[in-house]
């Protein structure tokens, strides 16, 4: 059941890309519509996969790099689907790109250690679920702002309406991501205080999340007060997500600290 | 005054502080912190070490220049908060977010000045009231802490496995190899399908040694796990030892070309637990089992399970924290989140 759900999510995310390509080749109107439906199906399969992993392990599946990455992809697609629900026209043609990103990320995750292992003492806390899920959902939203920004840069200046839509998505997902990132850092601090007696230890992961947080805070100020919109803001979001990726992956592999479980075994 | 506030609250000042803080964070995030000069020399060479030691880049986050930077950040946040106060009606969320961050700066300063963190090593039955400060030296608490019991809990029990090896030269065996592996339990006999003689597994010694009256275990710690065994069903059979740490030791005769190797598989640790009590004037006030995510709080002091000694399971190390800044920091967290929610909600709804 668990493996079938995982395979199905691969297939559906692949279809989200494939259907658009076919639609383009045959010049069909449905090209984005079905792509969006496939994403929804892929997301449902991912949900089933996470739930069955949760059930089998008897705990929230968020204890290592593999599990957190599966959740990140889930949150990213969820963020896309939510935004799409509110403005189909602005979002629909991001569907194949979302599918592509989800597919590539799932593929990379499959190289990671995916066994369900018992939790080490430090992770046995309800804060694990709260902390990891907020941070990963935040990363998912910031990934969407990265994607929006990247597509915006390649969109012809003449397509004003399309660009405005993309601009708005990029900014909104940045706000959602920043809110969740703040929440994630705070829940991490509260957890650290209840497990180790200090809410902040300047551990590399903490330091780099603070760097990311401050970067996005500056980006939001630049947009609100200095008018950094469209291409300028898109660049900010692209570089911001590079920071997010470094905080998420780079720190795990290059530095050791309190978050070393992330690395897997 | 208002000119000064305007300057301190200016975006230019915010961007400068942010860039400087980002640079400081990156330096602290890239250069490993708190290492010895020798370690830095190996990593960065002589010139790099000179730079690191003189600029206090080895402890960025407690250096004077970083504190100065934080103070500047706090001033900026305070000025922004004051400035936003004037337009509170229009932008309550923005006001609250800046106030929240300002409180975190204040909390950080309070923590830096008044918080104590330390280590309290305990042994069962020996209460103590002093602990080792993280910054060096000792501190005294107005009460004593007593360790009643330390326990390691496992997800699954430990396992004892005997591997049967057929010695080289036997039919079909060019070199020695494992033909069978069986999980055994002390106190029970074990039969082998491969034809090796049945064994009676007698006792398990976690930390084997030979005492005056034969084999003993020096402690419960799994330092030198050993099994005593003898051939089952043979009255005159001699007792023999199998050591997990010394698989090549083999004291058994007449095994018909078979050799036994003992493997000790430790259980996976679920939790470290200390049952501790607080004593005042020799009288017990409180008892609690603490583990990694469940500390004990008493009169502003918090005690966290932190370490243990695998050679002495009667000892447990606790971390001690007394930090009056927590309340300020948490208030900052709450206000920041309330502010961000308010501000972003308003902005998202506006478009």
XYZ file of C-alpha atoms in Angstrom:
616
model
C 0.000 0.000 0.000
C 2.727 2.410 1.061
C 4.945 1.698 -1.956
C 1.976 1.849 -4.337
C 1.054 5.306 -3.024
C 4.626 6.495 -3.544
C 4.718 5.104 -7.094
C 1.351 6.664 -7.873
C 2.583 10.076 -6.795
C 5.531 9.675 -9.184
C 3.179 8.703 -11.982
C 0.720 11.561 -11.409
C 3.404 14.234 -11.046
C 4.905 12.865 -14.265
C 1.500 13.074 -15.911
C 1.169 16.708 -14.823
C 4.202 17.422 -16.987
C 3.406 14.948 -19.778
C -0.211 16.011 -20.291
C 0.798 19.631 -20.794
C 3.387 18.593 -23.378
C 0.859 16.458 -25.218
C -1.707 19.270 -24.968
C 0.799 21.678 -26.476
C 1.652 19.305 -29.315
C -2.008 18.718 -30.164
C -2.870 22.350 -29.437
C -5.619 21.404 -26.998
C -7.326 23.775 -24.620
C -7.289 21.255 -21.785
C -3.530 21.177 -21.519
C -3.331 23.003 -18.176
C -6.614 21.761 -16.779
C -5.642 18.083 -16.797
C -2.174 18.946 -15.595
C -3.774 20.570 -12.542
C -5.978 17.510 -11.989
C -2.934 15.225 -12.158
C -1.203 17.359 -9.561
C -4.181 16.986 -7.278
C -4.112 13.207 -7.793
C -0.350 13.123 -7.152
C -0.818 15.151 -4.009
C -3.557 12.765 -2.808
C -1.200 9.826 -3.413
C 1.552 11.623 -1.458
C -0.928 12.216 1.350
C -1.742 8.494 1.404
C 1.972 7.695 1.436
C 2.622 10.007 4.408
C -0.390 8.672 6.318
C 0.587 5.046 5.785
C 4.172 5.796 6.850
C 2.755 7.514 9.923
C 0.550 4.516 10.661
C 3.305 1.939 10.112
C 5.909 3.824 12.121
C 3.448 4.764 14.842
C 4.823 8.323 14.804
C 4.827 11.409 12.598
C 7.119 10.722 9.631
C 9.423 13.724 10.057
C 12.538 12.442 11.716
C 15.151 12.524 8.964
C 16.100 14.115 5.667
C 14.023 11.683 3.600
C 10.838 12.073 5.621
C 11.150 15.844 5.858
C 11.740 16.076 2.114
C 8.659 14.013 1.326
C 6.707 16.384 3.554
C 8.307 19.435 1.908
C 7.192 18.257 -1.554
C 3.725 17.549 -0.182
C 3.527 21.050 1.316
C 4.838 22.673 -1.860
C 2.193 21.011 -4.033
C -0.441 21.776 -1.392
C 0.565 25.464 -1.412
C 0.278 25.473 -5.198
C -3.149 23.813 -5.139
C -4.461 26.273 -2.541
C -3.265 29.283 -4.542
C -4.668 27.685 -7.696
C -8.057 27.332 -6.109
C -8.221 31.085 -5.570
C -6.963 32.174 -8.965
C -7.007 29.427 -11.567
C -6.142 31.770 -14.409
C -2.979 33.103 -12.817
C -1.830 29.768 -11.574
C -2.890 27.154 -14.095
C 0.090 27.351 -16.343
C 2.437 26.892 -13.379
C 0.979 23.353 -13.047
C 3.482 21.527 -15.280
C 6.364 23.383 -13.640
C 5.081 22.412 -10.211
C 4.809 18.812 -11.421
C 8.370 18.973 -12.739
C 9.783 20.328 -9.478
C 7.837 17.734 -7.432
C 8.998 14.928 -9.720
C 12.653 15.942 -9.559
C 12.506 16.405 -5.780
C 10.810 13.013 -5.259
C 13.457 11.464 -7.486
C 16.273 13.006 -5.452
C 14.599 11.943 -2.203
C 14.618 8.328 -3.383
C 18.418 8.327 -3.083
C 18.130 9.005 0.645
C 17.861 6.434 3.421
C 14.144 5.709 3.647
C 13.863 3.006 6.337
C 11.430 3.663 9.150
C 13.584 3.702 12.280
C 12.694 4.221 15.953
C 13.126 7.764 17.235
C 16.241 8.695 19.176
C 15.412 10.119 22.631
C 15.888 13.766 21.619
C 13.206 13.551 18.932
C 10.507 11.937 21.071
C 8.344 14.969 21.530
C 5.165 16.395 20.056
C 7.257 19.395 19.104
C 8.827 17.266 16.373
C 5.599 17.296 14.399
C 4.880 20.978 15.045
C 8.397 22.202 14.376
C 9.210 20.140 11.280
C 5.798 20.561 9.671
C 5.811 24.366 10.015
C 9.369 24.702 8.725
C 8.756 22.328 5.801
C 5.444 23.968 4.853
C 7.299 27.294 4.989
C 9.976 25.919 2.670
C 7.196 24.645 0.394
C 5.686 28.139 0.148
C 9.105 29.707 -0.425
C 9.737 27.145 -3.171
C 6.532 28.333 -4.794
C 7.737 31.940 -4.592
C 11.018 30.812 -6.155
C 9.149 29.083 -8.957
C 6.872 32.094 -9.480
C 9.902 34.392 -9.565
C 11.813 32.163 -11.979
C 8.887 31.907 -14.400
C 8.278 35.661 -14.100
C 11.821 36.368 -15.282
C 11.199 34.351 -18.435
C 7.821 35.870 -19.153
C 7.692 38.404 -21.944
C 7.369 42.012 -20.700
C 4.420 42.487 -23.050
C 2.244 39.970 -21.224
C 1.289 42.453 -18.537
C -1.633 40.580 -17.101
C 0.238 37.317 -16.796
C 3.175 39.076 -15.209
C 0.959 40.811 -12.672
C -0.592 37.510 -11.692
C 2.804 35.893 -11.279
C 4.110 38.864 -9.311
C 1.230 38.604 -6.910
C 1.694 34.827 -6.425
C 5.412 35.265 -5.858
C 4.857 37.908 -3.198
C 1.961 36.162 -1.490
C 3.760 32.844 -1.248
C 6.764 34.746 0.122
C 4.552 36.214 2.874
C 3.068 32.815 3.705
C 6.546 31.248 3.662
C 7.998 33.975 5.882
C 5.160 33.613 8.376
C 5.676 29.851 8.545
C 9.438 30.211 8.741
C 9.029 32.567 11.718
C 6.678 30.063 13.302
C 9.111 27.229 12.577
C 12.049 29.020 14.179
C 9.927 29.924 17.200
C 8.601 26.394 17.704
C 12.176 25.127 17.370
C 13.305 27.577 20.054
C 10.472 26.596 22.402
C 11.250 22.912 21.845
C 14.975 23.452 22.432
C 14.145 25.246 25.654
C 11.958 22.394 26.826
C 14.467 19.696 25.856
C 17.855 21.288 26.560
C 17.187 24.350 28.646
C 18.241 26.952 26.131
C 16.114 28.412 23.396
C 19.009 29.465 21.223
C 22.433 27.852 20.954
C 23.835 29.325 17.715
C 23.943 25.828 16.300
C 24.715 26.011 12.522
C 21.127 25.153 11.582
C 19.779 27.861 13.883
C 22.253 30.412 12.595
C 21.458 29.656 8.959
C 17.700 29.756 9.532
C 18.177 33.155 11.124
C 20.184 34.237 8.070
C 17.332 33.050 5.846
C 14.724 34.741 8.031
C 16.590 38.062 8.060
C 17.113 37.844 4.288
C 13.389 37.445 3.649
C 12.609 40.205 6.177
C 14.908 42.533 4.228
C 13.333 41.393 0.934
C 9.826 42.179 2.199
C 10.987 45.615 3.421
C 12.648 46.297 0.073
C 9.437 45.520 -1.742
C 7.137 47.428 0.575
C 9.240 50.516 1.049
C 11.615 50.730 -1.896
C 9.319 49.372 -4.563
C 11.402 46.324 -5.510
C 8.759 44.571 -7.585
C 8.604 42.268 -10.598
C 12.091 41.294 -11.844
C 13.918 42.768 -8.851
C 11.684 40.930 -6.393
C 11.885 37.770 -8.505
C 15.676 37.846 -8.189
C 15.336 38.312 -4.429
C 13.104 35.233 -4.214
C 15.412 33.117 -6.349
C 18.469 33.908 -4.228
C 16.391 33.540 -1.079
C 15.522 30.007 -2.024
C 19.190 29.219 -2.626
C 19.685 30.212 1.038
C 16.760 28.010 2.062
C 18.306 25.055 0.248
C 21.646 25.677 1.913
C 19.989 25.835 5.317
C 18.049 22.668 4.572
C 20.697 20.506 2.875
C 24.057 22.235 3.044
C 24.121 22.620 6.803
C 23.234 18.942 7.306
C 26.090 17.701 5.208
C 28.748 20.340 5.751
C 28.370 21.157 9.427
C 27.599 19.153 12.494
C 25.384 20.360 15.286
C 22.197 19.807 17.209
C 20.306 19.043 13.994
C 22.522 16.197 12.869
C 19.679 13.651 12.802
C 18.610 15.360 9.576
C 21.516 13.739 7.837
C 20.068 10.253 8.207
C 22.216 7.375 9.313
C 14.584 63.811 19.744
C 12.197 62.984 16.939
C 15.015 63.602 14.462
C 17.132 61.021 16.292
C 14.245 58.549 16.308
C 13.769 59.117 12.597
C 17.436 58.442 11.965
C 17.443 55.275 14.076
C 14.194 54.066 12.552
C 15.305 54.838 9.017
C 15.301 52.077 6.465
C 18.862 52.919 5.580
C 19.896 52.136 9.182
C 17.817 48.935 9.104
C 19.440 47.763 5.864
C 22.956 48.562 7.124
C 22.341 46.705 10.406
C 20.757 43.791 8.553
C 23.681 43.460 6.157
C 26.180 43.638 9.038
C 24.175 41.075 11.030
C 23.948 38.815 7.972
C 27.724 39.038 7.545
C 28.230 38.270 11.259
C 25.813 35.318 11.117
C 27.524 33.962 8.022
C 30.965 34.274 9.627
C 29.649 32.503 12.732
C 27.828 29.969 10.581
C 30.825 29.144 8.399
C 33.782 29.259 10.817
C 33.401 26.452 13.385
C 32.907 28.098 16.758
C 34.659 27.507 20.071
C 37.645 25.529 18.726
C 41.186 25.692 20.080
C 43.904 27.800 18.358
C 45.570 24.535 17.265
C 42.407 23.420 15.482
C 42.145 26.757 13.686
C 45.796 26.518 12.672
C 45.140 23.142 11.079
C 42.075 24.523 9.280
C 43.091 28.047 8.329
C 46.862 28.366 8.646
C 48.798 30.860 10.788
C 47.462 34.048 9.219
C 43.870 32.813 9.382
C 44.281 31.842 13.040
C 45.735 35.260 13.878
C 42.721 36.917 12.262
C 40.230 34.567 13.928
C 41.704 34.967 17.414
C 42.132 38.751 17.265
C 38.694 39.502 15.875
C 37.093 36.943 18.196
C 35.742 35.056 15.204
C 36.114 31.866 17.255
C 33.222 32.976 19.452
C 31.393 35.439 17.223
C 28.126 35.246 19.112
C 29.611 36.250 22.447
C 32.125 38.784 21.125
C 31.916 42.445 22.105
C 31.502 43.637 18.505
C 28.581 41.283 17.956
C 26.911 42.516 21.162
C 27.349 46.059 19.880
C 25.707 45.053 16.622
C 22.796 43.462 18.495
C 22.430 46.603 20.584
C 22.270 48.651 17.375
C 19.628 46.266 16.048
C 17.645 46.642 19.272
C 17.831 50.442 18.982
C 16.619 50.237 15.394
C 13.688 48.025 16.413
C 12.850 50.286 19.357
C 12.884 53.368 17.126
C 10.729 51.583 14.516
C 8.272 50.533 17.222
C 8.051 54.073 18.589
C 7.584 55.461 15.095
C 4.897 52.928 14.254
C 3.122 53.889 17.464
C 2.009 57.099 15.739
C 0.257 55.151 13.002
C -0.855 52.340 15.301
C -4.445 52.655 14.178
C -3.544 52.078 10.552
C -0.846 49.478 10.900
C -1.211 47.586 14.179
C 0.369 44.434 12.712
C 3.517 46.236 11.625
C 3.799 47.871 15.060
C 3.404 44.544 16.854
C 5.938 42.695 14.687
C 8.598 45.296 15.405
C 7.738 45.293 19.096
C 8.039 41.491 19.127
C 11.524 41.556 17.587
C 12.542 44.354 19.979
C 11.456 42.203 22.942
C 13.609 39.360 21.644
C 16.630 41.656 21.640
C 15.802 42.671 25.209
C 15.280 39.020 26.197
C 18.632 38.133 24.652
C 20.327 40.855 26.697
C 18.567 39.795 29.927
C 19.582 36.190 29.234
C 23.175 37.192 28.527
C 23.379 39.095 31.807
C 21.369 36.988 34.229
C 20.983 33.429 32.888
C 23.025 30.611 34.388
C 23.642 27.326 32.618
C 25.621 24.459 33.975
C 26.205 20.763 34.442
C 25.209 18.736 37.485
C 26.840 15.294 37.659
C 24.985 13.035 40.100
C 25.521 9.608 41.604
C 22.726 7.668 43.217
C 22.398 8.331 46.931
C 24.699 11.388 46.968
C 22.672 14.623 46.983
C 24.401 17.825 45.956
C 23.550 21.489 45.682
C 26.459 22.820 43.633
C 26.940 22.525 39.902
C 29.590 23.372 37.297
C 28.897 26.581 35.402
C 29.239 26.507 31.636
C 31.358 29.629 31.887
C 33.685 28.013 34.440
C 33.525 27.838 38.226
C 30.771 26.505 40.474
C 27.354 27.774 41.549
C 25.290 26.927 44.590
C 21.543 26.221 44.640
C 19.358 26.867 47.703
C 18.387 23.175 47.760
C 19.864 19.755 47.024
C 19.192 17.366 44.157
C 19.324 13.632 44.710
C 19.560 10.962 42.031
C 17.456 7.994 43.114
C 17.775 5.892 40.014
C 19.045 6.052 36.453
C 17.584 3.855 33.727
C 18.025 3.292 30.037
C 14.832 2.207 28.284
C 14.991 0.289 25.046
C 12.680 0.037 22.037
C 13.473 -3.640 21.763
C 15.307 -5.941 24.135
C 18.932 -6.777 23.682
C 19.619 -10.010 21.794
C 22.150 -12.799 22.175
C 23.018 -14.593 18.948
C 25.268 -17.608 18.543
C 26.802 -18.096 15.117
C 27.892 -21.609 14.252
C 31.018 -21.767 12.137
C 32.250 -24.866 10.399
C 36.001 -25.004 10.609
C 38.145 -25.120 7.469
C 38.966 -28.528 6.133
C 35.573 -30.049 6.875
C 33.799 -31.536 3.819
C 32.671 -28.738 1.509
C 34.396 -26.030 3.601
C 37.539 -24.586 2.046
C 37.695 -21.883 4.637
C 35.889 -21.296 7.896
C 32.348 -20.017 7.408
C 29.068 -19.393 9.204
C 26.556 -22.188 8.659
C 23.880 -21.110 11.116
C 22.922 -18.228 13.421
C 20.483 -18.728 16.289
C 19.113 -16.340 18.880
C 19.569 -17.787 22.365
C 18.308 -17.008 25.827
C 20.367 -17.462 29.000
C 18.955 -20.365 31.023
C 17.728 -22.302 27.972
C 19.171 -25.030 25.785
C 19.650 -24.479 22.089
C 19.577 -27.045 19.285
C 21.309 -26.548 15.952
C 20.076 -27.800 12.586
C 23.541 -27.802 11.085
C 24.653 -30.775 13.160
C 26.644 -28.801 15.710
C 26.249 -30.174 19.247
C 23.375 -28.715 21.294
C 24.358 -26.148 23.919
C 23.024 -25.251 27.336
C 23.279 -21.465 27.643
C 23.808 -20.867 31.355
C 24.378 -17.221 32.246
C 24.870 -13.780 30.769
C 27.573 -11.475 32.167
C 27.276 -7.872 30.958
C 30.782 -6.965 32.150
C 32.569 -10.269 32.527
C 35.458 -10.854 34.862
C 36.805 -13.731 36.919
C 36.272 -13.217 40.657
C 37.386 -15.279 43.623
C 34.523 -17.727 43.191
C 34.425 -17.912 39.431
C 32.846 -15.652 36.806
C 31.249 -12.362 37.910
C 29.945 -9.237 36.259
C 31.699 -6.062 37.385
C 28.678 -3.901 36.513
C 25.455 -3.825 34.545
C 27.137 -1.848 31.806
C 27.563 -3.890 28.622
C 31.323 -3.491 28.564
C 32.459 -7.087 28.108
C 29.343 -9.172 27.370
C 29.903 -12.902 27.816
C 27.865 -16.108 27.964
C 28.706 -19.241 29.899
C 27.753 -22.385 27.953
C 28.302 -26.121 28.013
C 27.348 -29.022 25.790
C 23.767 -30.024 26.529
C 22.993 -33.553 27.602
C 26.613 -34.416 28.432
C 27.013 -34.853 32.162
C 30.757 -34.455 32.242
C 30.744 -31.438 29.931
C 32.910 -28.546 31.095
C 31.626 -25.031 31.294
C 33.055 -22.703 28.700
C 32.913 -18.976 27.903
C 31.886 -17.106 24.787
C 32.882 -13.433 24.578
C 31.196 -10.969 22.247
C 34.240 -8.721 22.316
C 36.681 -11.583 21.668
C 35.110 -13.792 19.001
C 38.343 -15.695 18.397
C 38.551 -16.950 21.952
C 37.232 -20.452 21.955
C 37.509 -22.635 24.979
C 35.332 -25.508 23.850
C 36.703 -28.910 22.998
C 34.964 -31.795 21.180
C 32.622 -29.789 19.012
C 33.059 -31.981 15.971
C 34.544 -29.394 13.661
C 32.245 -26.551 14.723
C 33.109 -23.293 16.396
C 30.696 -20.982 18.231
C 30.843 -17.207 18.029
C 28.729 -15.074 20.307
C 27.275 -11.802 19.059
C 25.733 -9.352 21.493
C 23.140 -7.054 19.877
C 22.274 -4.134 22.107
C 18.672 -2.920 22.121
C 17.909 0.411 20.501
C 17.788 3.097 23.138
C 14.385 4.654 23.616
C 14.972 6.942 26.513
C 17.404 7.929 29.253
C 15.583 8.445 32.526
C 16.657 9.773 35.893
C 14.420 9.604 38.928
C 15.444 12.616 40.942
C 14.267 14.263 44.140
C 14.651 17.770 45.516
C 15.695 18.074 49.166
C 15.410 21.123 51.379
C 16.947 20.989 54.862
C 17.309 17.257 54.376
C 13.586 16.809 53.709
C 12.295 15.559 50.384
C 10.114 18.161 48.669
C 9.500 16.661 45.262
C 10.264 13.628 43.158
C 10.096 13.285 39.390
C 11.308 11.064 36.582
C 12.970 13.263 33.993
C 14.043 12.338 30.476
C 15.413 14.122 27.442
C 12.218 15.995 26.633
C 10.756 16.218 30.147
C 12.703 18.422 32.549
C 12.011 19.207 36.197
C 11.405 22.809 37.231
C 11.945 23.888 40.822
C 12.265 27.437 42.158
C 13.318 28.851 38.795
C 15.889 26.112 38.162
C 15.262 23.603 35.417
C 16.962 20.196 35.280
C 17.391 18.330 32.006
C 18.578 14.801 31.353
C 21.808 15.325 29.507
C 24.277 12.462 29.773
C 25.247 9.201 31.415
C 28.297 7.070 31.994
C 28.113 3.709 30.283
C 30.617 2.293 32.747
C 28.672 3.463 35.759
C 24.920 3.180 35.455
C 24.521 4.691 38.911
C 25.526 8.062 37.528
C 23.619 10.581 35.471
C 24.484 14.040 34.232
C 21.879 16.789 34.284
C 21.927 20.191 32.686
C 20.883 23.028 34.913
C 19.329 26.213 33.569
C 18.085 29.296 35.341
C 17.041 31.834 32.772
C 14.777 34.766 33.651
C 14.754 35.903 30.010
C 12.535 33.061 28.813
C 9.345 34.931 29.667
C 10.474 38.045 27.763
C 11.538 35.982 24.751
C 8.247 34.066 24.694
C 6.302 37.321 24.932
C 8.360 38.525 21.951
C 7.485 35.339 20.037
C 3.776 35.767 20.693
C 3.712 39.440 19.794
C 5.787 38.906 16.631
C 3.483 36.142 15.397
C 0.367 38.153 16.244
C 1.839 41.137 14.410
C 2.882 39.179 11.320
C -0.504 37.485 11.150
C -2.308 40.796 11.396
C -0.075 42.601 8.890
C 0.030 39.819 6.284
C -3.654 39.051 6.576
C -4.477 42.662 5.924
C -2.146 42.762 2.962
C -3.365 39.504 1.412
C -6.995 40.518 1.850
C -6.371 43.932 0.321
C -5.533 42.561 -3.139
